[in-house]
Amino acid sequence: MTAIDTTRPGSDAANKDGPSRLTAHGVHAWFGNHHVLADVNLDMTPLEVTALIGPSGCGKSTFLRLLNRMHELVPSATLAGHIELDEVDIYRGDLSATEVRRRIGMVFQKPNPFPAMSIAQNVLAGAKLGGIKLADRDATVERALTRAGLWNEVKNRLSMNGGALSGGQQQRLCIARALAIQPEVLLMDEPCSALDPTSTRRVEETIGEICSEVTVVIVTHNMQQAFRVSQQCAFFLATEGEPGHIVESGPTEKMFSEPDDQRTLDYVNGRFG
Amino acid sequence: MTAPLLANDPTATPPAPVDRITVVVRRSFGDRVFHLSARAAGTLTLALMVLVFYFLLNASKTFFKVESFSKFMTDQAWVPDEANAGVGSLLFNTILVSFLGVIMAFPFALAAALYVSEYAPRRLRRSLTLLLDLLAAVPSIVFGIWGFFFLMPRQRHLSIWLSHELSFVPIFKVTDGQYADSPFIVGTVLALMIIPIAASVMREVFSQAPPVEREGALALGGTRWGMIRSVVLPFGRGGIIGGMMLALGRALGETIAVTMLVSVVFTRSTHILHQGSNTISALIALDWGEASPIARSALMAAGLVLFVITLLVNVVASMITSRTRSGSLTEI
Ligand SMILES: Nc1ncnc2c1ncn2[C@@H]1O[C@H](COP(=O)(O)OP(=O)(O)O)[C@@H](O)[C@H]1O
Ligand SMILES: [Mg+2]
């Protein structure tokens, strides 16, 4: 928890708008004729971490990818409903897909740093891709890596290949890469499922530190993790032959102790899924 | 496993004897058949290469009795019956037209490969891939005829324009108005011929760029071109180089199309718009019919040189293409 960066330069680093609110109203998703999500309503609030839980195949990843317009990259994928970033519809407004993705970052299940780039280049990749001019590259690299809890491990080898790090370090590099362009929201799809316990703890600490600056939405299969890192929680379920939907959502405390729905209680206690 | 950890420790008890077994993996019948036929095919290919090499070496012996190998490698003239022949200018001209072809082909091959693998609508992708592979198989005589009857008269205008407007570039200099059969024309036809092969190899490699990295770039707000630059091109670098080398190999050895277009010279000139070009394979094809036994032996010797060079280019090409990617360490 000592990794909070006190040296951060004001103008360049401070998130102009602060974390944003992301809301989903009546969202549906299809792959071809396969209806995989139905009528999802969820409010992802700033300054809180929202965890998405539920058994495999219930549409958590699909929902997450709808939130930053990655869903549409799959041929045949379609959707319905409204997703709003601070009251602006990300599908119908003036926002382009690239703009949406710049403002709503994503960390994937499998660490995917750019293997041909150095650690520093990886962190700066988002700025380069978006044509963003950085006032101070070194400061941006240091700040992003610090926030992702990786700075101390790599500060002496920033020019080393990003692909040569361990899996846990690669994942934190991907977090740093996403944070470097100062998104308002960060989506994480099972970010720790390929990591060892120590790396998992580091990532969880990171989430705890960044949630004051970006709205975090995390998919996790690990109930303890959901309990540790999130303040809000949504339970997804897809019953046989039916599209996935949210059974229940609310404060994590409540979802884990006295949920309204019996299925939620069963799931968080590991009785199915 | 049972080696004592502290070999020098006097108190260490000697390791207990263990039963060691050797596990014999028995291949199934199908496995064995496949294994044998794969090995046979591989051996046959190698044997054929060695045979061709030996044949060329043997056939060129007659000429190497009248002229030394080192003189042959540097001699620019081609009068084998007077023991005055070599690949000095031949090799130069072969490499000149081949490189011209490769340089002109490169941007088009790269663009075609990127279009098919990254930009073409998904529905068209398969047919375009097929089309590229089909184009790669068009017989070279087709290119030769087309180059001779269609391209040469028209490209003349371009040659004239280039030599006038860009006369300060030494390689574009033409003073006597002779524009036909130039290395530029031959190189252009070669370029058209090798674009499909090079594009096909590149496309194959581009299509293997890892989807997770592509998504990583897009999720950072990258455009498609940004994603291509940061993921696809770095990943495909080996394929780009390998594809171009493979194309170079084909250009170096191309005979028919070139034979139709060259007007044989034995000088070393870099004036690529000027008449007069030559390649080893074209010379062999043109001269073989009327050649005396000693001249045939000299042509064989030239063929031997071409064989070795083409082999080298192809070996390097396949090494580069199959080399694991620079970031192979990323697999966790
Ligand atoms: N690219 C795709 N094409 C077709 N169907 C898909 C695709 N991705 C996911 N699906 C389907 O959508 C459903 C939800 O998948 P997903 O969102 O990955 O679930 P989760 O992340 O909760 O495990 C599954 O039935 C899955 O088979
Ligand atoms: Mg998933």
XYZ file of C-alpha atoms in Angstrom, chain A:
273
model
C 0.000 0.000 0.000
C 3.049 2.219 -0.025
C 2.935 2.612 -3.765
C 0.816 5.741 -3.954
C 2.689 8.205 -6.072
C 3.202 11.501 -4.350
C 5.243 13.018 -7.152
C 2.530 13.139 -9.693
C 2.505 16.281 -11.759
C -0.752 18.112 -11.563
C -1.897 19.029 -15.033
C -0.657 16.083 -17.034
C -1.630 13.372 -14.629
C -4.759 14.477 -12.863
C -7.864 13.005 -14.347
C -9.695 15.979 -15.744
C -13.187 14.760 -15.175
C -12.597 12.333 -12.368
C -14.133 8.892 -12.441
C -17.318 8.619 -14.417
C -20.614 6.916 -13.905
C -21.443 4.105 -16.270
C -25.028 2.939 -16.541
C -26.704 0.145 -18.467
C -30.423 0.272 -19.250
C -32.234 -2.708 -20.709
C -29.154 -4.096 -22.397
C -29.385 -7.193 -24.587
C -26.686 -8.965 -26.575
C -26.679 -11.534 -29.334
C -24.097 -13.553 -31.217
C -25.918 -14.280 -34.455
C -29.239 -15.695 -33.297
C -27.876 -16.666 -29.925
C -29.417 -14.368 -27.338
C -26.812 -14.293 -24.566
C -27.847 -11.319 -22.406
C -31.325 -10.042 -21.660
C -32.509 -6.848 -20.083
C -29.460 -5.995 -18.015
C -29.755 -2.891 -15.851
C -26.786 -1.835 -13.789
C -25.388 1.339 -12.331
C -21.614 1.373 -12.012
C -20.848 4.161 -9.615
C -17.699 6.251 -9.312
C -15.436 5.752 -6.307
C -16.731 2.220 -5.927
C -15.646 -1.086 -7.384
C -18.396 -3.103 -9.039
C -17.864 -6.858 -9.191
C -19.658 -9.032 -11.722
C -20.042 -12.598 -10.539
C -21.790 -15.668 -11.882
C -21.124 -19.081 -13.382
C -19.198 -19.530 -16.640
C -21.053 -18.691 -19.811
C -23.636 -16.449 -18.195
C -22.486 -13.432 -20.190
C -20.240 -11.490 -17.807
C -17.481 -11.013 -20.393
C -20.038 -10.149 -23.026
C -21.522 -7.505 -20.756
C -18.089 -6.083 -19.990
C -17.229 -5.921 -23.691
C -20.499 -4.128 -24.387
C -19.383 -1.425 -21.989
C -16.414 -0.324 -24.095
C -17.650 -1.321 -27.536
C -15.403 -4.337 -27.893
C -18.491 -6.485 -28.439
C -19.019 -5.090 -31.926
C -15.637 -6.432 -33.036
C -17.102 -9.928 -33.135
C -18.720 -10.464 -36.513
C -22.439 -11.175 -36.156
C -22.555 -9.612 -32.676
C -25.521 -7.302 -32.061
C -27.001 -5.494 -29.086
C -29.947 -3.519 -27.797
C -30.474 -1.085 -24.953
C -28.604 1.931 -23.693
C -25.193 2.271 -22.118
C -24.329 5.715 -20.865
C -21.052 7.206 -19.775
C -21.892 10.229 -17.648
C -25.312 10.466 -19.292
C -23.953 10.200 -22.853
C -25.031 7.164 -24.835
C -21.846 5.476 -26.021
C -23.569 3.804 -28.984
C -25.838 6.554 -30.240
C -24.099 9.769 -29.304
C -21.231 11.521 -31.008
C -18.655 9.272 -29.414
C -16.600 7.121 -31.749
C -15.662 3.589 -30.766
C -12.017 4.598 -30.377
C -12.975 7.518 -28.148
C -15.149 5.246 -26.007
C -12.346 2.733 -25.648
C -9.871 5.432 -24.750
C -12.135 6.644 -21.965
C -13.142 3.161 -20.835
C -10.027 1.025 -20.538
C -9.870 -2.735 -20.369
C -7.659 -5.395 -18.813
C -8.027 -8.889 -20.200
C -8.048 -12.310 -18.634
C -4.799 -13.287 -20.287
C -2.021 -10.713 -19.949
C -1.429 -9.293 -23.422
C 1.482 -6.851 -23.397
C 2.924 -6.031 -26.806
C 5.827 -8.468 -26.914
C 7.940 -6.532 -29.381
C 7.857 -3.376 -27.240
C 9.844 -2.464 -24.171
C 8.164 -2.008 -20.807
C 8.165 1.766 -21.231
C 6.866 1.556 -24.796
C 4.076 -0.718 -23.599
C 2.997 1.865 -21.070
C 3.108 4.605 -23.689
C 1.389 2.497 -26.359
C -2.053 3.897 -25.632
C -0.888 7.483 -26.041
C 0.870 6.571 -29.256
C -2.168 4.727 -30.610
C -4.433 7.610 -29.742
C -2.059 10.240 -31.081
C -1.935 11.847 -27.647
C 0.973 14.204 -27.032
C 2.508 13.653 -23.624
C 4.145 16.491 -21.766
C 6.537 14.226 -19.932
C 6.875 10.636 -21.067
C 9.116 9.529 -18.222
C 6.722 10.907 -15.638
C 3.789 9.207 -17.329
C 5.618 5.878 -17.372
C 6.651 6.165 -13.750
C 3.237 7.235 -12.575
C 1.342 4.526 -14.449
C 3.736 1.800 -13.327
C 3.579 3.066 -9.757
C -0.191 3.026 -9.732
C -0.144 -0.503 -11.094
C 2.288 -1.527 -8.334
C 5.035 -2.496 -10.760
C 7.411 0.460 -10.623
C 9.791 -0.850 -7.987
C 10.239 -4.153 -9.772
C 10.993 -2.716 -13.210
C 12.357 0.787 -12.704
C 15.873 -0.343 -13.585
C 14.932 -2.203 -16.740
C 12.332 -0.090 -18.475
C 13.879 -0.811 -21.842
C 13.558 -4.542 -21.360
C 11.062 -6.412 -23.460
C 7.551 -6.418 -22.016
C 7.185 -10.071 -22.954
C 10.048 -11.114 -20.700
C 8.214 -10.360 -17.447
C 6.463 -12.970 -15.347
C 2.744 -13.504 -15.863
C 1.799 -11.451 -12.814
C 4.125 -8.630 -13.816
C 2.768 -8.712 -17.347
C -0.751 -8.312 -16.026
C 0.275 -5.336 -13.913
C 2.037 -3.931 -16.974
C -1.271 -4.229 -18.815
C -2.973 -2.391 -15.975
C -0.314 0.319 -16.152
C -0.778 0.500 -19.916
C -4.515 0.978 -19.476
C -4.070 3.570 -16.706
C -1.477 5.578 -18.624
C -4.121 7.132 -20.874
C -6.184 8.063 -17.822
C -9.429 6.319 -18.544
C -12.496 7.295 -16.568
C -13.525 3.672 -16.219
C -11.407 0.517 -16.048
C -12.963 -2.822 -16.988
C -11.190 -5.953 -15.778
C -12.173 -9.397 -17.035
C -10.955 -11.993 -14.547
C -7.615 -10.194 -14.318
C -6.199 -12.628 -11.784
C -7.339 -15.948 -13.184
C -3.929 -16.646 -14.701
C -1.952 -15.328 -11.737
C -0.329 -16.760 -8.633
C -1.608 -15.721 -5.171
C 1.098 -13.109 -4.602
C 0.473 -11.396 -7.913
C -3.248 -11.624 -7.269
C -2.781 -9.776 -3.988
C -0.742 -7.082 -5.710
C -3.457 -6.585 -8.320
C -6.122 -6.392 -5.631
C -4.089 -3.750 -3.794
C -3.802 -1.853 -7.036
C -7.553 -1.935 -7.507
C -8.016 -0.577 -4.005
C -5.689 2.313 -4.800
C -6.965 3.308 -8.222
C -10.669 3.288 -7.465
C -10.471 6.838 -6.196
C -9.541 7.952 -9.698
C -11.249 5.530 -12.031
C -14.496 3.637 -11.844
C -13.595 -0.049 -11.690
C -15.755 -2.907 -12.985
C -14.278 -6.337 -12.402
C -15.403 -9.806 -13.423
C -14.217 -12.475 -11.052
C -14.804 -16.134 -10.383
C -13.282 -15.868 -6.987
C -15.900 -15.070 -4.343
C -13.335 -13.998 -1.761
C -11.862 -11.646 -4.288
C -15.244 -10.142 -5.092
C -15.811 -9.678 -1.385
C -12.374 -8.155 -0.787
C -12.227 -5.679 -3.645
C -15.788 -4.585 -4.413
C -18.377 -2.369 -2.822
C -21.077 -3.170 -5.368
C -21.828 -6.554 -6.808
C -24.030 -7.984 -9.559
C -24.905 -11.640 -9.859
C -25.402 -12.906 -13.423
C -27.071 -16.173 -14.244
C -28.048 -17.965 -17.432
C -30.413 -20.829 -16.974
C -30.623 -23.617 -19.513
C -31.688 -22.301 -22.912
C -32.250 -18.790 -21.644
C -30.111 -15.678 -22.038
C -28.022 -14.446 -19.142
C -29.482 -11.787 -16.888
C -28.826 -10.118 -13.564
C -30.515 -12.019 -10.746
C -29.627 -9.451 -8.168
C -27.328 -6.533 -7.644
C -26.500 -4.289 -4.743
C -23.915 -3.554 -2.081
C -21.414 -6.393 -1.792
C -21.927 -6.706 1.979
C -25.588 -7.357 1.489
C -25.120 -9.664 -1.497
C -22.810 -11.865 0.545
C -24.709 -11.876 3.821
C -28.418 -11.479 3.237
C -29.268 -11.373 -0.458
C -32.883 -11.187 -1.549
C -32.610 -14.167 -3.845
C -31.872 -17.681 -2.648
C -29.809 -18.405 -5.793
C -27.451 -15.558 -4.944
C -26.896 -16.949 -1.483
C -26.262 -20.403 -2.908
C -23.809 -19.057 -5.466
C -21.748 -16.875 -3.146
C -21.506 -19.784 -0.753
C -20.181 -22.013 -3.494
C -23.212 -24.258 -3.634
C -23.330 -24.142 -7.446
C -21.469 -22.715 -10.411
